[in-house]
XYZ file of C-alpha atoms in Angstrom:
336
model
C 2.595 -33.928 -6.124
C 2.918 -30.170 -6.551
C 3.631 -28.854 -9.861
C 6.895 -27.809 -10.578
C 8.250 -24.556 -11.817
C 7.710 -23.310 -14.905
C 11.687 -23.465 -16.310
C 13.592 -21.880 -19.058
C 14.806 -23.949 -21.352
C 17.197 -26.866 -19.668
C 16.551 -25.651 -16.156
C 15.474 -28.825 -14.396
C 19.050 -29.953 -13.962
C 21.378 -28.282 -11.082
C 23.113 -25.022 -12.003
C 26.032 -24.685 -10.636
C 27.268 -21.210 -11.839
C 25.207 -18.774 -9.776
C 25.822 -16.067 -12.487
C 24.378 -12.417 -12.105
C 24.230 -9.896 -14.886
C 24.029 -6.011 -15.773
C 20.599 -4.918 -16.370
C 20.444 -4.357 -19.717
C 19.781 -0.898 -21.379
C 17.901 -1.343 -24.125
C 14.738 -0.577 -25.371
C 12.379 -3.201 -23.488
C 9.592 -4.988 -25.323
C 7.002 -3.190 -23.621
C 8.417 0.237 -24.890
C 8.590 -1.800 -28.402
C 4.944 -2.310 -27.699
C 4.072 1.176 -26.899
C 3.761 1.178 -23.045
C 5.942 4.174 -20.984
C 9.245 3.804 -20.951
C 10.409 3.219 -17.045
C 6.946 1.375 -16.009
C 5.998 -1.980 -14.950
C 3.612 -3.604 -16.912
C 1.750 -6.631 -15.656
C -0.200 -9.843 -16.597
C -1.451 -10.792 -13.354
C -2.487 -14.318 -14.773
C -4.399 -17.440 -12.963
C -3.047 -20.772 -13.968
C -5.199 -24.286 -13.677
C -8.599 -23.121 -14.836
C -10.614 -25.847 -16.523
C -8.808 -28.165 -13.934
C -11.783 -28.326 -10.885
C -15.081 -25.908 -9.871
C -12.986 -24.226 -7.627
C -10.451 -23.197 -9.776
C -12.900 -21.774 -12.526
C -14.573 -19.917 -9.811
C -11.304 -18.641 -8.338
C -10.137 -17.362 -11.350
C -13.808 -15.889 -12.778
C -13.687 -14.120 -9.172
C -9.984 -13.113 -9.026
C -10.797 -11.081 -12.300
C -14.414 -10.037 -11.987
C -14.070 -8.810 -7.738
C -10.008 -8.308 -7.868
C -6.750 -7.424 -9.437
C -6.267 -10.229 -11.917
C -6.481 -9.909 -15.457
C -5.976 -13.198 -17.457
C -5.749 -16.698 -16.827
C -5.254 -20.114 -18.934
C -7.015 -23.257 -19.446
C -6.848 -27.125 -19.420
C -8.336 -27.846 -21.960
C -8.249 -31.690 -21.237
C -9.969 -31.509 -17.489
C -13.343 -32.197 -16.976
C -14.089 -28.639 -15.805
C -13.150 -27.001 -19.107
C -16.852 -26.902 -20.482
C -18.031 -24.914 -17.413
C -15.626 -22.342 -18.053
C -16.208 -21.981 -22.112
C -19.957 -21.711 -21.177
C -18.682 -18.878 -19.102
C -16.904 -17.235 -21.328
C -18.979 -17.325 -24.054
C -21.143 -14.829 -22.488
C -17.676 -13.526 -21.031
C -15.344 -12.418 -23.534
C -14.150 -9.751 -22.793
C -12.052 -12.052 -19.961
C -8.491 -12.496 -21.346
C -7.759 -16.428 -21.973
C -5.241 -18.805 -22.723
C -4.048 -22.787 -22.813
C -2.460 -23.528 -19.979
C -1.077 -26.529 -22.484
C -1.123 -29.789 -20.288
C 1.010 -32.959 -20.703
C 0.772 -34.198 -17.173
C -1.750 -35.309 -14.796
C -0.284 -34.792 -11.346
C -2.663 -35.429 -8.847
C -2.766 -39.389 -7.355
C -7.038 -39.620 -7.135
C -8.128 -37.138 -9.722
C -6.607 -37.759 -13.044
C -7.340 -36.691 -16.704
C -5.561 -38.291 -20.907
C -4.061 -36.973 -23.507
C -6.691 -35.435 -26.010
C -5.173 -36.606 -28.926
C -6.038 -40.000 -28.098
C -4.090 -42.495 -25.754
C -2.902 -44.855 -29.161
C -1.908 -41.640 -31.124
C 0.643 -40.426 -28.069
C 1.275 -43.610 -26.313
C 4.597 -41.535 -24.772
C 2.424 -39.421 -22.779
C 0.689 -42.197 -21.179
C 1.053 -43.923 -17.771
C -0.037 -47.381 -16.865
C -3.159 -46.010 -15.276
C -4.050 -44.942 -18.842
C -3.571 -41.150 -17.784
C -1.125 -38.398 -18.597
C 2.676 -39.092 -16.349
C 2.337 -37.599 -12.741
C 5.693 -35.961 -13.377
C 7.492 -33.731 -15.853
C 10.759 -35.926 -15.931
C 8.369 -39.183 -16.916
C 7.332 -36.867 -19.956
C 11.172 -36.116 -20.823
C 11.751 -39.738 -20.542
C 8.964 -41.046 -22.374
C 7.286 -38.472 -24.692
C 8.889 -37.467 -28.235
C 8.192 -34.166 -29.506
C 6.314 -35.248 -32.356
C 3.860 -36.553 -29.590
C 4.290 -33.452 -27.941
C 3.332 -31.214 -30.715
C 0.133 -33.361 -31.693
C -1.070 -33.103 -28.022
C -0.364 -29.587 -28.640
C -2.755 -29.109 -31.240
C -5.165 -31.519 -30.382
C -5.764 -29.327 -26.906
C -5.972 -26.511 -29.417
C -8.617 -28.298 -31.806
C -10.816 -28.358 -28.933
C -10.655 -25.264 -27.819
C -11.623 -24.103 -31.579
C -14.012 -26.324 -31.489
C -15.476 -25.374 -28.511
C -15.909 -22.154 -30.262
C -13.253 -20.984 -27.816
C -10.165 -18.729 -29.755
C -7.379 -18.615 -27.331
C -5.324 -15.454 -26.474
C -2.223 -16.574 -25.683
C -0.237 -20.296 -25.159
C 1.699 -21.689 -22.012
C 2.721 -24.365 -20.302
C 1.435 -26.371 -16.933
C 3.740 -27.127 -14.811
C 6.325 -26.015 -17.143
C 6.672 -29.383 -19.369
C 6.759 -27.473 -22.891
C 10.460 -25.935 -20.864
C 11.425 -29.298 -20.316
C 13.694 -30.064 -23.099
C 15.163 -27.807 -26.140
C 12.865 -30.024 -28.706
C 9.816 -29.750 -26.755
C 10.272 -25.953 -26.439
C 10.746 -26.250 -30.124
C 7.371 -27.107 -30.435
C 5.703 -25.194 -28.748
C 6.977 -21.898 -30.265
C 6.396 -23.814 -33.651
C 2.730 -23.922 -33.056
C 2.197 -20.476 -31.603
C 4.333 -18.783 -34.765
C 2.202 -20.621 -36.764
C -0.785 -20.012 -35.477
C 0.162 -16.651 -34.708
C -1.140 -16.802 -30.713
C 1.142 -14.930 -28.346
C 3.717 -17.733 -26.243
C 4.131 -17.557 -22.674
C 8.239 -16.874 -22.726
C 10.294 -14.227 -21.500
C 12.840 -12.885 -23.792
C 13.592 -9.812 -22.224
C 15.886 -8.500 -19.164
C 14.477 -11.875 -16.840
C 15.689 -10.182 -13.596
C 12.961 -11.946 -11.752
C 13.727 -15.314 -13.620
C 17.442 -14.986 -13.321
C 17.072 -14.371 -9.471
C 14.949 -17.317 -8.775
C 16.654 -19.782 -11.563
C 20.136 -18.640 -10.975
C 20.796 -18.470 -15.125
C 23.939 -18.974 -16.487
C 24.974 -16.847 -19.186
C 24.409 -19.518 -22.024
C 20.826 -20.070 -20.595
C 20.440 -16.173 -20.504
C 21.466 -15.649 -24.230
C 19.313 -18.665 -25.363
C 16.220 -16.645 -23.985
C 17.057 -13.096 -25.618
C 17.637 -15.057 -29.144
C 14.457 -16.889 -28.436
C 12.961 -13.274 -27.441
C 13.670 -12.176 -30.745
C 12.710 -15.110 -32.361
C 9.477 -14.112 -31.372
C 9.317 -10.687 -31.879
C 10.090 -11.093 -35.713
C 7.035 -13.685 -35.696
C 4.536 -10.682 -34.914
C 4.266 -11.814 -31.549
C 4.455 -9.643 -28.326
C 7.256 -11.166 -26.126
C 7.356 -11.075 -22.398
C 10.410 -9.220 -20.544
C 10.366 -10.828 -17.445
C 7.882 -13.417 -15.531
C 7.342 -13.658 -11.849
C 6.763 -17.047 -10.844
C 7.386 -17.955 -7.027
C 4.019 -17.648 -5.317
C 3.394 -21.518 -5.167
C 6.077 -21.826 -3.208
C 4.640 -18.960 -0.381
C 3.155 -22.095 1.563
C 1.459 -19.885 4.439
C 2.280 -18.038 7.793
C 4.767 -19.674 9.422
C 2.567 -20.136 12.324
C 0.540 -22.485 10.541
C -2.105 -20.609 10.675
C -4.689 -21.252 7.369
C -7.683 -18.829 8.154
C -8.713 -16.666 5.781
C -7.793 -13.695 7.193
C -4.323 -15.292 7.895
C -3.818 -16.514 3.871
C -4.801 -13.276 3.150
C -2.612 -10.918 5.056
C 0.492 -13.232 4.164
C 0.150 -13.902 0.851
C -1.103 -10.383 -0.271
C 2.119 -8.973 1.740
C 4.019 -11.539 -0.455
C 2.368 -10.234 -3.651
C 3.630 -6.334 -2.643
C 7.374 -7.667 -1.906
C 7.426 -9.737 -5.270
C 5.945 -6.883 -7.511
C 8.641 -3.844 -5.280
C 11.420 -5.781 -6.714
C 10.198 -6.009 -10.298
C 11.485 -3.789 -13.025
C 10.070 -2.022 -15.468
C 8.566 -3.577 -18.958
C 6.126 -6.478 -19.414
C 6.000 -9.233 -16.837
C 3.581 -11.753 -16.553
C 2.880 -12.675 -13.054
C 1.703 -16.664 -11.874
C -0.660 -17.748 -9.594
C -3.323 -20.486 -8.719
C -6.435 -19.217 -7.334
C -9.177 -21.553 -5.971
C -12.419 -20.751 -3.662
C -12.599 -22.604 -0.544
C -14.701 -26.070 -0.655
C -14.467 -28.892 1.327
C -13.947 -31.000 -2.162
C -10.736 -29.346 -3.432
C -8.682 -30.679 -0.457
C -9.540 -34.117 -1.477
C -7.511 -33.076 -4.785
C -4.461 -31.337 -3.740
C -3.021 -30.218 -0.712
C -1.866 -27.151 -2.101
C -5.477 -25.481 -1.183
C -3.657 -23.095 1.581
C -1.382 -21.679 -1.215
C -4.215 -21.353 -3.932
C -6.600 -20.011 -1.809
C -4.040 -17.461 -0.373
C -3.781 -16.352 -4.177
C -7.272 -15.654 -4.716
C -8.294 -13.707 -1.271
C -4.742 -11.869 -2.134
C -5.660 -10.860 -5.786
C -9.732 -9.514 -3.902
C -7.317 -7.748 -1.417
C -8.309 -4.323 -1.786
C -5.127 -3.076 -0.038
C -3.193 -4.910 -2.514
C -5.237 -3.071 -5.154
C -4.589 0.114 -3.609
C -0.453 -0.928 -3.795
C -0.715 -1.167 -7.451
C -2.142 2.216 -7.773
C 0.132 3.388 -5.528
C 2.784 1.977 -7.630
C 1.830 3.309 -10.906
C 1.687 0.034 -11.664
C -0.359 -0.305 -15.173
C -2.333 -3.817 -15.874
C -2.423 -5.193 -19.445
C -3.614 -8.208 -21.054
C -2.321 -10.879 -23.527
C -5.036 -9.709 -26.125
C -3.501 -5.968 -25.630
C -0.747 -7.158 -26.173
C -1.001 -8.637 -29.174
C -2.855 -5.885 -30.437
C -0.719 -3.713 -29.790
C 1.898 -5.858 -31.562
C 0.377 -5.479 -34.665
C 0.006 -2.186 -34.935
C 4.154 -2.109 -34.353
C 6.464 -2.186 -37.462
């Protein structure tokens, strides 16, 4: 089962008004933040680490030998201590929660860390997390939500491991307006930056088709945010787990590489300028991963895209100027 897409706010159901709307002309939040006015600013960020070896290595290598600069963790897979030993000796690498409230995969499985009595909701019959986001809706409440929340955060802290910034696998914490509640709750009061964006969402709107009441939900939310002390994302870029491979079926290497770094260029052209936070999955080739998803061609098409050098050379090209959650944030508080 492949993850689904991360939505805003009550976007699992069918839209039906395919609305557009007028770029807006004010001030984005990466000007707010102190970045030039008219550039792109990006969080190229790696999803699922924590989850398998491959994907810690993916990610580790998609930073240290390419163009990626943050990723987030899942903090109840079995993988998760090999990537806090890392880090510990690592920190300078930009990390998050990739907050996790399902456990998708049909022979690899994971629970809830807050114990399986204390969030019965989020629990299947096999005694793991639901496969699927809509079993969450239909089972979970939010205070079950919320204590999963903080119980993956309690063990990152204990860990020793102070995340940078909060989101939200396979988009679950999106699911519903309560759950979303939530999770903004605990970032504001933690004060750790929220994946969201509250900005212009030209990339969002294209690929979502919002409707103008969804739109306006995420520039109040935006705000919301903002007045928190917390850096708020004007756009996010999140279709590359749908770029399946050359159409010739073709799953060499050089073939993922050439496609999906091609894909990378067309997706970051159309951007516009202020502070998007790009999506992938990036995984090293083994023969184990397979056996755990079938979604190998598109995560290992991430990472040999994000070593690409010519895809480095694009973003230079570009002007294109790299950032982190922790800059973010920092620069955040140094903003009245």
């Amino acid at each position: 089962m492949k993850p689904l897409k991360t939505k805003v706010l009550l976007l699992l159901a069918a839209l039906a008004c395919h609305c557009s709307f007028a770029q807006t002309t004010e001030t984005t939040y990466a000007e707010k933040l102190g970045y030039p006015k008219g550039k792109k600013i990006l969080i190229i960020h790696v999803d699922d680490v924590g989850m398998s070896y491959e994907s810690n290595q993916g990610a580790i290598k998609a930073i240290r030998e390419g163009v990626a600069n943050s990723l987030s963790v899942m903090m109840p897979c079995g993988w998760v201590p090999g990537f806090v030993n890392y880090w510990k000796e690592n920190k300078d690498i930009d990390a998050g929660l990739h907050l996790t409230m399902t456990s998708e995969w049909k022979d690899y499985r994971w629970g809830p860390l807050a114990g399986k009595n204390q969030v019965k909701g989020l629990v299947d019959p096999q005694g793991a997390m639901w496969r699927g986001v809509a079993d969450v809706v239909k089972n979970a409440s939010p205070d079950e939500v919320e204590m999963e929340i903080r119980a993956q955060l309690e063990r990152a802290r204990t860990m020793g491991f102070e995340p940078t910034h909060l989101d939200s696998h396979m988009g679950t914490l999106f699911a519903k307006p309560e759950f979303l509640e939530r999770y903004l709750k605990v970032g504001m009061q933690e004060k750790i930056p929220v994946m969201f964006p509250g900005g212009h969402n030209t990339a969002i709107q294209a690929e979502e088709k919002m409707i103008a009441e969804r739109f306006e939900m995420t520039q109040q939310v935006g705000k919301q945010l903002w007045n928190a002390g917390l850096p708020v994302l004007d756009d996010l870029e999140n279709t590359s787990y749908g770029w399946k491979g050359p159409e010739n079926g073709d799953k060499s290497e050089k073939a993922l590489q050439k496609y999906k770094t091609a894909k990378y260029m067309e997706a970051l052209g159309k951007l516009k300028p202020g502070l998007t936070m790009v999506i992938m999955h990036c995984t090293i080739h083994t023969e184990v991963f397979p056996k755990i998803s079938d979604s190998w061609p598109t995560r290992e098409g991430d990472f040999l895209a994000m070593i690409d050098p010519e895809l480095k050379k694009y973003i230079e090209k570009e002007g294109i100027i790299l950032t982190t959650w922790r800059e973010a944030m920092q620069r955040r508080q140094k903003t009245k």
